[in-house]
mmCIF file of C-alpha atoms in Angstrom:
data_model
loop_
_atom_site.group_PDB
_atom_site.id
_atom_site.type_symbol
_atom_site.label_atom_id
_atom_site.label_comp_id
_atom_site.label_asym_id
_atom_site.label_seq_id
_atom_site.Cartn_x
_atom_site.Cartn_y
_atom_site.Cartn_z
ATOM 1 C CA MET Y 8 32.089 -0.866 -46.215
ATOM 2 C CA LEU Y 9 28.512 -0.906 -47.560
ATOM 3 C CA LYS Y 10 28.597 -4.713 -47.841
ATOM 4 C CA ARG Y 11 29.727 -5.010 -44.219
ATOM 5 C CA PHE Y 12 26.955 -2.665 -43.062
ATOM 6 C CA ALA Y 13 24.339 -4.607 -45.032
ATOM 7 C CA LEU Y 14 25.607 -7.877 -43.566
ATOM 8 C CA PHE Y 15 25.494 -6.440 -40.038
ATOM 9 C CA THR Y 16 21.942 -5.175 -40.574
ATOM 10 C CA MET Y 17 20.796 -8.552 -41.867
ATOM 11 C CA MET Y 18 22.347 -10.363 -38.895
ATOM 12 C CA LEU Y 19 20.705 -7.907 -36.493
ATOM 13 C CA LEU Y 20 17.283 -8.455 -38.058
ATOM 14 C CA LEU Y 21 17.719 -12.214 -37.897
ATOM 15 C CA PHE Y 22 18.719 -11.951 -34.230
ATOM 16 C CA LEU Y 23 15.726 -9.783 -33.359
ATOM 17 C CA SER Y 24 13.400 -12.100 -35.249
ATOM 18 C CA ALA Y 25 14.766 -15.115 -33.424
ATOM 19 C CA SER Y 26 14.569 -13.304 -30.083
ATOM 20 C CA GLN Y 27 10.938 -12.402 -30.644
ATOM 21 C CA SER Y 28 10.028 -15.968 -31.557
ATOM 22 C CA VAL Y 29 11.721 -17.221 -28.401
ATOM 23 C CA TRP Y 30 10.103 -14.484 -26.315
ATOM 24 C CA ALA Y 31 6.528 -15.068 -27.480
ATOM 25 C CA PHE Y 32 4.433 -17.876 -26.020
ATOM 26 C CA SER Y 33 4.292 -20.746 -28.469
ATOM 27 C CA ASP Y 34 0.675 -21.753 -27.849
ATOM 28 C CA ILE Y 35 -1.395 -18.548 -27.969
ATOM 29 C CA LYS Y 36 -1.727 -18.149 -31.746
ATOM 30 C CA ASN Y 37 -5.362 -17.574 -32.764
ATOM 31 C CA ASP Y 38 -6.443 -17.318 -29.122
ATOM 32 C CA PRO Y 39 -9.099 -14.578 -28.660
ATOM 33 C CA ASN Y 40 -6.787 -12.869 -26.168
ATOM 34 C CA GLU Y 41 -3.548 -13.476 -28.075
ATOM 35 C CA ALA Y 42 -2.541 -9.811 -28.340
ATOM 36 C CA LYS Y 43 -3.396 -9.081 -24.697
ATOM 37 C CA ILE Y 44 -1.488 -12.119 -23.454
ATOM 38 C CA ALA Y 45 1.535 -11.162 -25.551
ATOM 39 C CA GLU Y 46 1.482 -7.605 -24.192
ATOM 40 C CA LEU Y 47 1.225 -8.802 -20.601
ATOM 41 C CA GLN Y 48 4.170 -11.107 -21.257
ATOM 42 C CA LYS Y 49 6.262 -8.223 -22.576
ATOM 43 C CA MET Y 50 5.325 -6.225 -19.475
ATOM 44 C CA GLY Y 51 6.743 -9.031 -17.352
ATOM 45 C CA ILE Y 52 3.388 -9.812 -15.762
ATOM 46 C CA LEU Y 53 2.891 -13.250 -17.316
ATOM 47 C CA SER Y 54 5.412 -16.037 -17.561
ATOM 48 C CA GLY Y 55 5.213 -19.387 -19.289
ATOM 49 C CA SER Y 56 5.246 -22.866 -17.881
ATOM 50 C CA GLY Y 57 7.123 -25.902 -19.073
ATOM 51 C CA LYS Y 58 10.320 -26.268 -21.084
ATOM 52 C CA ASN Y 59 8.731 -24.897 -24.266
ATOM 53 C CA ASP Y 60 7.625 -21.627 -22.659
ATOM 54 C CA VAL Y 61 3.926 -22.236 -23.182
ATOM 55 C CA PHE Y 62 1.118 -20.265 -21.566
ATOM 56 C CA GLN Y 63 -1.628 -22.898 -21.714
ATOM 57 C CA PRO Y 64 -4.401 -20.374 -22.459
ATOM 58 C CA LYS Y 65 -7.185 -22.945 -22.164
ATOM 59 C CA GLY Y 66 -5.803 -24.277 -18.897
ATOM 60 C CA LYS Y 67 -7.406 -23.633 -15.530
ATOM 61 C CA LEU Y 68 -6.116 -21.107 -13.026
ATOM 62 C CA THR Y 69 -5.311 -21.929 -9.421
ATOM 63 C CA TYR Y 70 -6.013 -19.446 -6.654
ATOM 64 C CA ALA Y 71 -2.286 -18.941 -6.139
ATOM 65 C CA ALA Y 72 -1.685 -18.192 -9.821
ATOM 66 C CA GLY Y 73 -4.783 -15.995 -10.131
ATOM 67 C CA ILE Y 74 -4.022 -13.804 -7.124
ATOM 68 C CA THR Y 75 -0.416 -13.512 -8.286
ATOM 69 C CA MET Y 76 -1.616 -12.228 -11.674
ATOM 70 C CA ILE Y 77 -3.815 -9.587 -10.051
ATOM 71 C CA VAL Y 78 -1.234 -8.387 -7.531
ATOM 72 C CA LYS Y 79 1.533 -8.228 -10.125
ATOM 73 C CA GLY Y 80 -0.611 -6.769 -12.896
ATOM 74 C CA LEU Y 81 -2.104 -3.968 -10.799
ATOM 75 C CA GLY Y 82 1.150 -3.247 -8.986
ATOM 76 C CA LEU Y 83 -0.283 -3.800 -5.521
ATOM 77 C CA ASN Y 84 2.177 -3.526 -2.662
ATOM 78 C CA ILE Y 85 2.539 -2.876 1.053
ATOM 79 C CA ASP Y 86 5.478 -0.479 0.811
ATOM 80 C CA ASN Y 87 3.726 2.206 2.859
ATOM 81 C CA ILE Y 88 2.898 -0.088 5.786
ATOM 82 C CA ARG Y 89 5.198 -0.370 8.784
ATOM 83 C CA PHE Y 90 4.868 -3.579 10.774
ATOM 84 C CA ILE Y 91 5.511 -4.209 14.457
ATOM 85 C CA LYS Y 92 6.258 -7.826 13.570
ATOM 86 C CA GLU Y 93 6.851 -9.531 10.246
ATOM 87 C CA PRO Y 94 3.532 -10.616 8.705
ATOM 88 C CA LYS Y 95 3.031 -14.296 7.921
ATOM 89 C CA VAL Y 96 0.615 -15.648 5.346
ATOM 90 C CA THR Y 97 -0.678 -18.131 7.920
ATOM 91 C CA ASP Y 98 -1.842 -15.195 10.057
ATOM 92 C CA SER Y 99 -4.637 -14.685 7.537
ATOM 93 C CA PHE Y 100 -4.788 -17.997 5.665
ATOM 94 C CA PRO Y 101 -4.213 -21.065 7.861
ATOM 95 C CA LYS Y 102 -4.309 -23.490 4.913
ATOM 96 C CA MET Y 103 -1.242 -21.877 3.339
ATOM 97 C CA LYS Y 104 2.472 -22.232 4.060
ATOM 98 C CA ASP Y 105 4.741 -19.400 5.148
ATOM 99 C CA ASP Y 106 7.623 -20.604 2.968
ATOM 100 C CA ALA Y 107 5.522 -21.145 -0.178
ATOM 101 C CA TRP Y 108 6.253 -19.177 -3.363
ATOM 102 C CA TYR Y 109 2.846 -17.485 -3.158
ATOM 103 C CA ALA Y 110 3.089 -16.451 0.523
ATOM 104 C CA ASN Y 111 4.143 -12.835 0.009
ATOM 105 C CA THR Y 112 1.568 -12.379 -2.745
ATOM 106 C CA PHE Y 113 -1.309 -13.391 -0.474
ATOM 107 C CA ILE Y 114 -0.018 -11.123 2.295
ATOM 108 C CA ILE Y 115 -0.070 -8.198 -0.149
ATOM 109 C CA ALA Y 116 -3.491 -9.196 -1.480
ATOM 110 C CA SER Y 117 -4.966 -9.439 2.008
ATOM 111 C CA LEU Y 118 -3.628 -6.047 3.106
ATOM 112 C CA ASN Y 119 -4.926 -4.469 -0.115
ATOM 113 C CA GLY Y 120 -8.482 -5.634 0.499
ATOM 114 C CA LEU Y 121 -8.877 -8.242 -2.244
ATOM 115 C CA ASP Y 122 -11.459 -9.944 -0.013
ATOM 116 C CA ILE Y 123 -10.002 -13.444 -0.108
ATOM 117 C CA PRO Y 124 -11.739 -15.989 2.173
ATOM 118 C CA ARG Y 125 -9.679 -17.063 5.167
ATOM 119 C CA ASP Y 126 -10.060 -20.767 4.362
ATOM 120 C CA THR Y 127 -8.793 -20.411 0.775
ATOM 121 C CA ASP Y 128 -6.796 -23.333 -0.611
ATOM 122 C CA PRO Y 129 -4.073 -21.891 -2.889
ATOM 123 C CA SER Y 130 -4.123 -25.001 -5.094
ATOM 124 C CA ALA Y 131 -7.894 -24.855 -5.647
ATOM 125 C CA LEU Y 132 -9.146 -23.805 -9.067
ATOM 126 C CA MET Y 133 -10.481 -20.259 -9.217
ATOM 127 C CA THR Y 134 -13.939 -19.743 -10.691
ATOM 128 C CA ARG Y 135 -14.888 -16.938 -13.043
ATOM 129 C CA GLU Y 136 -16.883 -15.143 -10.355
ATOM 130 C CA GLN Y 137 -14.040 -15.420 -7.852
ATOM 131 C CA PHE Y 138 -11.435 -14.018 -10.226
ATOM 132 C CA ALA Y 139 -13.840 -11.242 -11.271
ATOM 133 C CA HIS Y 140 -14.453 -10.279 -7.642
ATOM 134 C CA HIS Y 141 -10.804 -10.177 -6.607
ATOM 135 C CA LEU Y 142 -9.845 -8.329 -9.793
ATOM 136 C CA MET Y 143 -12.465 -5.637 -9.206
ATOM 137 C CA LYS Y 144 -11.345 -5.257 -5.597
ATOM 138 C CA GLY Y 145 -7.847 -4.678 -6.951
ATOM 139 C CA ILE Y 146 -9.134 -2.067 -9.400
ATOM 140 C CA LEU Y 147 -10.979 -0.203 -6.652
ATOM 141 C CA ARG Y 148 -7.786 -0.176 -4.619
ATOM 142 C CA GLN Y 149 -6.348 2.156 -7.261
ATOM 143 C CA GLY Y 150 -8.907 4.880 -6.619
ATOM 144 C CA ASP Y 151 -12.577 5.816 -6.355
ATOM 145 C CA PHE Y 152 -13.935 5.436 -9.885
ATOM 146 C CA ALA Y 153 -17.353 6.486 -11.169
ATOM 147 C CA PHE Y 154 -19.616 3.828 -12.691
ATOM 148 C CA ILE Y 155 -22.767 4.371 -14.727
ATOM 149 C CA ASP Y 156 -26.013 3.299 -13.085
ATOM 150 C CA LEU Y 157 -26.694 0.221 -15.192
ATOM 151 C CA TYR Y 158 -27.611 -3.392 -14.498
ATOM 152 C CA VAL Y 159 -26.520 -6.064 -16.960
ATOM 153 C CA VAL Y 160 -29.032 -8.914 -17.130
ATOM 154 C CA MET Y 161 -27.496 -12.388 -17.092
ATOM 155 C CA LYS Y 162 -29.532 -15.480 -17.851
ATOM 156 C CA ASP Y 163 -27.610 -17.385 -15.203
ATOM 157 C CA GLU Y 164 -27.506 -14.660 -12.565
ATOM 158 C CA ALA Y 165 -29.253 -17.012 -10.129
ATOM 159 C CA ASP Y 166 -26.008 -18.998 -10.082
ATOM 160 C CA VAL Y 167 -23.935 -15.989 -9.035
ATOM 161 C CA GLU Y 168 -22.818 -15.732 -5.417
ATOM 162 C CA GLN Y 169 -24.400 -12.473 -4.244
ATOM 163 C CA THR Y 170 -21.140 -11.410 -2.614
ATOM 164 C CA TYR Y 171 -19.596 -11.316 -6.087
ATOM 165 C CA MET Y 172 -22.499 -9.785 -8.043
ATOM 166 C CA ASP Y 173 -21.450 -6.141 -7.692
ATOM 167 C CA SER Y 174 -17.915 -6.892 -8.886
ATOM 168 C CA ILE Y 175 -19.191 -8.878 -11.870
ATOM 169 C CA GLN Y 176 -21.631 -6.122 -12.807
ATOM 170 C CA LYS Y 177 -18.865 -3.522 -12.755
ATOM 171 C CA LEU Y 178 -16.590 -5.634 -14.963
ATOM 172 C CA LEU Y 179 -19.443 -6.130 -17.440
ATOM 173 C CA ILE Y 180 -20.316 -2.418 -17.432
ATOM 174 C CA LEU Y 181 -16.672 -1.563 -18.124
ATOM 175 C CA LYS Y 182 -16.605 -4.238 -20.857
ATOM 176 C CA ILE Y 183 -13.596 -5.820 -19.193
ATOM 177 C CA ALA Y 184 -15.585 -9.072 -19.059
ATOM 178 C CA GLN Y 185 -18.319 -10.173 -21.445
ATOM 179 C CA LEU Y 186 -21.251 -12.563 -21.473
ATOM 180 C CA ASP Y 187 -21.309 -15.459 -23.918
ATOM 181 C CA LYS Y 188 -23.654 -15.792 -26.902
ATOM 182 C CA GLU Y 189 -26.387 -17.081 -24.616
ATOM 183 C CA GLN Y 190 -26.004 -14.039 -22.342
ATOM 184 C CA LYS Y 191 -24.508 -16.169 -19.586
ATOM 185 C CA PHE Y 192 -21.508 -15.465 -17.381
ATOM 186 C CA SER Y 193 -20.919 -19.044 -16.168
ATOM 187 C CA PRO Y 194 -19.895 -17.889 -12.683
ATOM 188 C CA LYS Y 195 -19.147 -21.323 -11.243
ATOM 189 C CA THR Y 196 -16.988 -22.421 -14.199
ATOM 190 C CA ALA Y 197 -13.233 -22.404 -13.607
ATOM 191 C CA VAL Y 198 -11.725 -19.325 -15.242
ATOM 192 C CA THR Y 199 -9.296 -20.071 -18.059
ATOM 193 C CA ARG Y 200 -5.841 -18.584 -18.108
ATOM 194 C CA SER Y 201 -6.756 -16.806 -21.347
ATOM 195 C CA ASP Y 202 -9.879 -15.145 -19.935
ATOM 196 C CA ALA Y 203 -8.057 -14.168 -16.750
ATOM 197 C CA ALA Y 204 -5.279 -12.561 -18.786
ATOM 198 C CA GLY Y 205 -7.792 -10.754 -20.982
ATOM 199 C CA TRP Y 206 -9.661 -9.345 -17.996
ATOM 200 C CA LEU Y 207 -6.436 -8.349 -16.284
ATOM 201 C CA HIS Y 208 -5.288 -6.509 -19.408
ATOM 202 C CA GLY Y 209 -8.594 -4.634 -19.513
ATOM 203 C CA ALA Y 210 -8.291 -3.758 -15.832
ATOM 204 C CA ILE Y 211 -4.773 -2.393 -16.299
ATOM 205 C CA GLN Y 212 -5.884 -0.242 -19.233
ATOM 206 C CA PHE Y 213 -8.905 1.041 -17.315
ATOM 207 C CA VAL Y 214 -6.807 2.098 -14.331
ATOM 208 C CA LYS Y 215 -4.201 3.644 -16.618
ATOM 209 C CA ASN Y 216 -6.665 5.682 -18.676
ATOM 210 C CA THR Y 217 -9.372 6.565 -16.132
ATOM 211 C CA PRO Y 218 -8.777 9.310 -13.567
ATOM 212 C CA PRO Y 219 -10.312 8.525 -10.156
ATOM 213 C CA VAL Y 220 -13.034 10.730 -8.739
ATOM 214 C CA PRO Y 221 -11.370 13.291 -6.427
ATOM 215 C CA PRO Y 222 -12.344 12.842 -2.773
ATOM 216 C CA ILE Y 223 -15.025 15.130 -1.418
ATOM 217 C CA GLU Y 224 -13.729 17.212 1.449
ATOM 218 C CA GLU Y 225 -16.253 17.130 4.244
ATOM 219 C CA PRO Y 226 -16.634 20.459 6.035
ATOM 220 C CA VAL Y 227 -15.218 20.465 9.544
ATOM 221 C CA PRO Y 228 -18.086 20.959 12.019
ATOM 222 C CA PHE Y 229 -17.944 24.158 14.019
ATOM 223 C CA PRO Y 230 -16.738 23.032 17.477
ATOM 224 C CA LEU Y 231 -18.237 25.909 19.479
ATOM 225 C CA TYR Y 232 -21.883 26.344 20.363
ATOM 226 C CA ASP Y 233 -24.334 28.740 22.014
ATOM 227 C CA LEU Y 234 -22.794 31.793 20.368
ATOM 228 C CA GLN Y 235 -23.930 35.094 21.881
ATOM 229 C CA LEU Y 236 -23.307 38.686 20.794
ATOM 230 C CA SER Y 237 -23.471 41.728 23.046
ATOM 231 C CA SER Y 238 -22.384 45.339 22.741
ATOM 232 C CA LYS Y 239 -21.905 48.389 24.916
ATOM 233 C CA ALA Y 240 -20.935 51.967 24.269
ATOM 234 C CA VAL Y 241 -17.360 52.968 24.937
ATOM 235 C CA ASN Y 242 -18.177 56.581 24.126
ATOM 236 C CA SER Y 243 -20.452 58.431 21.752
ATOM 237 C CA ASP Y 244 -18.422 57.278 18.724
ATOM 238 C CA ILE Y 245 -17.317 53.706 19.514
ATOM 239 C CA SER Y 246 -19.109 50.534 20.631
ATOM 240 C CA GLU Y 247 -17.454 47.483 22.149
ATOM 241 C CA VAL Y 248 -18.775 44.200 20.700
ATOM 242 C CA THR Y 249 -18.272 40.889 22.507
ATOM 243 C CA VAL Y 250 -18.914 37.462 20.979
ATOM 244 C CA SER Y 251 -18.993 34.563 23.433
ATOM 245 C CA ALA Y 252 -19.489 30.814 23.053
ATOM 246 C CA GLN Y 253 -19.221 27.482 24.838
ATOM 247 C CA ALA Y 254 -16.224 25.222 24.045
ATOM 248 C CA PRO Y 255 -15.640 21.506 24.835
ATOM 249 C CA ASN Y 256 -12.406 22.215 26.738
ATOM 250 C CA PRO Y 257 -10.073 25.102 27.683
ATOM 251 C CA GLY Y 258 -7.847 24.461 24.660
ATOM 252 C CA TYR Y 259 -10.325 26.154 22.348
ATOM 253 C CA GLY Y 260 -10.557 29.862 21.738
ATOM 254 C CA LEU Y 261 -12.537 32.299 19.624
ATOM 255 C CA ARG Y 262 -11.426 35.123 17.382
ATOM 256 C CA ILE Y 263 -12.969 37.681 15.062
ATOM 257 C CA SER Y 264 -12.063 36.619 11.530
ATOM 258 C CA SER Y 265 -13.521 39.658 9.755
ATOM 259 C CA ILE Y 266 -16.169 42.368 9.849
ATOM 260 C CA SER Y 267 -18.237 43.241 6.801
ATOM 261 C CA PHE Y 268 -20.582 46.182 6.483
ATOM 262 C CA GLU Y 269 -24.005 46.146 4.848
ATOM 263 C CA GLY Y 270 -26.080 49.283 5.186
ATOM 264 C CA ASP Y 271 -26.179 50.156 8.869
ATOM 265 C CA GLN Y 272 -25.121 46.651 9.949
ATOM 266 C CA ALA Y 273 -21.656 45.516 11.003
ATOM 267 C CA ILE Y 274 -21.597 41.747 10.414
ATOM 268 C CA ILE Y 275 -19.183 40.071 12.814
ATOM 269 C CA HIS Y 276 -17.623 36.845 11.488
ATOM 270 C CA VAL Y 277 -15.896 34.550 13.955
ATOM 271 C CA GLU Y 278 -13.818 31.381 13.769
ATOM 272 C CA PRO Y 279 -12.548 28.930 16.381
ATOM 273 C CA ILE Y 280 -9.024 28.602 17.687
ATOM 274 C CA TYR Y 281 -8.234 24.885 17.927
ATOM 275 C CA PRO Y 282 -6.379 23.203 20.806
ATOM 276 C CA ASP Y 283 -2.678 22.442 20.625
ATOM 277 C CA LYS Y 284 -2.456 18.804 19.492
ATOM 278 C CA ASP Y 285 0.547 18.188 21.716
ATOM 279 C CA LYS Y 286 -1.221 19.212 24.913
ATOM 280 C CA PHE Y 287 -3.803 17.504 27.078
ATOM 281 C CA TYR Y 288 -6.906 19.405 28.168
ATOM 282 C CA ALA Y 289 -9.454 18.450 30.789
ATOM 283 C CA GLN Y 290 -12.835 17.962 29.158
ATOM 284 C CA VAL Y 291 -14.501 20.852 30.955
ATOM 285 C CA ILE Y 292 -16.990 23.083 29.183
ATOM 286 C CA THR Y 293 -15.372 26.496 28.850
ATOM 287 C CA ASN Y 294 -16.627 29.999 28.091
ATOM 288 C CA VAL Y 295 -14.638 31.658 25.310
ATOM 289 C CA LYS Y 296 -15.013 35.160 23.944
ATOM 290 C CA ALA Y 297 -13.566 37.669 21.521
ATOM 291 C CA VAL Y 298 -13.915 41.458 21.610
ATOM 292 C CA THR Y 299 -13.805 44.040 18.847
ATOM 293 C CA TYR Y 300 -14.818 47.676 18.355
ATOM 294 C CA ILE Y 301 -17.014 49.329 15.744
ATOM 295 C CA ALA Y 302 -18.353 52.789 15.068
ATOM 296 C CA SER Y 303 -21.441 53.453 17.157
ATOM 297 C CA GLY Y 304 -23.494 54.204 14.054
ATOM 298 C CA PHE Y 305 -23.506 50.488 13.084
ATOM 299 C CA LYS Y 306 -25.646 47.719 14.537
ATOM 300 C CA PRO Y 307 -23.544 44.596 15.287
ATOM 301 C CA VAL Y 308 -24.886 41.341 13.819
ATOM 302 C CA LEU Y 309 -23.375 37.867 14.181
ATOM 303 C CA GLY Y 310 -22.408 36.405 10.802
ATOM 304 C CA GLU Y 311 -22.485 32.777 9.709
ATOM 305 C CA VAL Y 312 -20.277 30.720 12.007
ATOM 306 C CA GLY Y 313 -17.037 29.490 10.485
ATOM 307 C CA ALA Y 314 -17.375 31.841 7.507
ATOM 308 C CA SER Y 315 -14.962 34.620 6.761
ATOM 309 C CA VAL Y 316 -15.464 37.301 4.149
ATOM 310 C CA GLY Y 317 -13.429 40.272 3.072
ATOM 311 C CA GLY Y 318 -13.582 43.214 5.389
ATOM 312 C CA SER Y 319 -12.034 44.817 8.407
ATOM 313 C CA THR Y 320 -10.916 42.684 11.325
ATOM 314 C CA GLY Y 321 -11.669 45.450 13.783
ATOM 315 C CA ILE Y 322 -9.840 45.566 17.119
ATOM 316 C CA ILE Y 323 -9.834 42.146 18.760
ATOM 317 C CA GLY Y 324 -9.751 42.473 22.504
ATOM 318 C CA GLY Y 325 -7.525 44.670 24.545
ATOM 319 C CA ASN Y 326 -4.403 42.595 23.882
ATOM 320 C CA GLY Y 327 -5.139 41.593 20.288
ATOM 321 C CA THR Y 328 -6.247 38.044 21.125
ATOM 322 C CA SER Y 329 -9.337 36.179 22.228
ATOM 323 C CA SER Y 330 -9.818 35.298 25.851
ATOM 324 C CA SER Y 331 -11.284 32.294 27.624
ATOM 325 C CA SER Y 332 -12.262 31.319 31.119
ATOM 326 C CA PRO Y 333 -13.554 28.000 32.485
ATOM 327 C CA ALA Y 334 -17.259 27.878 33.183
ATOM 328 C CA PRO Y 335 -17.672 27.194 36.895
ATOM 329 C CA ASP Y 336 -18.909 23.767 37.933
ATOM 330 C CA MET Y 337 -19.788 22.725 34.377
ATOM 331 C CA ALA Y 338 -18.281 19.422 33.340
ATOM 332 C CA VAL Y 339 -19.033 17.518 30.146
ATOM 333 C CA GLY Y 340 -22.205 15.525 30.524
ATOM 334 C CA GLN Y 341 -23.598 17.618 33.331
#
């Protein structure tokens, strides 16, 4: 039994060893990006060419192959887009063919903002600056990332197309791409398949390990204007307080959100009531108001608009709601 188990284990190891040798590219040994290329191959992002499953790391990269690497490596897609008609690659790139193997890739790339020129020839060789630019556009599609305020000096920066400079700078800052020993980027040189794979690997790792900056929520502007506060005595103990404002249309309203008390002041905080999104309103300036009641010993003061703090809500109007009435003969723009 032990002999059979040992024999089975040996055969399994031989099989795995043979499988790995078949799986790995046969021409990347000692390449500077050997490990990165091998990992991308295992991830299913890179595939070989030719009968011997070679990668040709020193070979040049066509636009079709380069964009395919970026789209596949960064997982770009158009799954969340609904089309009225089926998109065609020739809609955006007249030099391409709708039935070509790269057609869907360029459609995805275009709709994900990779900034590919309309007159791009898919068989043209891609330069280092072009691949860097499209790769960075793909990275930025994954989220809003923070970059340090740094400028990397290149001895050949005069050769860089200014459209691509920002993307190149970001890749250098992130150390995804590097300058050569002479501190040159060689922007107009055709990018090698090895360098493209190395940069793509770095981009994938950056996106994977770097959380995007959360979006800043812009405050919603207060839609009402010309707020006025007035009060009158109901009796010796209670005062009626009315807050009025101008609104863009009759769909808006006004309500008391809270009342806070500081010393002898009753601070009245108000907030808008927004129109029903499913209804249409004539754009007529409208007077809106809200009413509440406070003890007569307090002086009513209008609080910061749109703000609500802890406190009493008082009594809002006679029916518990705000009221509005159209301002006579006052249309928008008059």
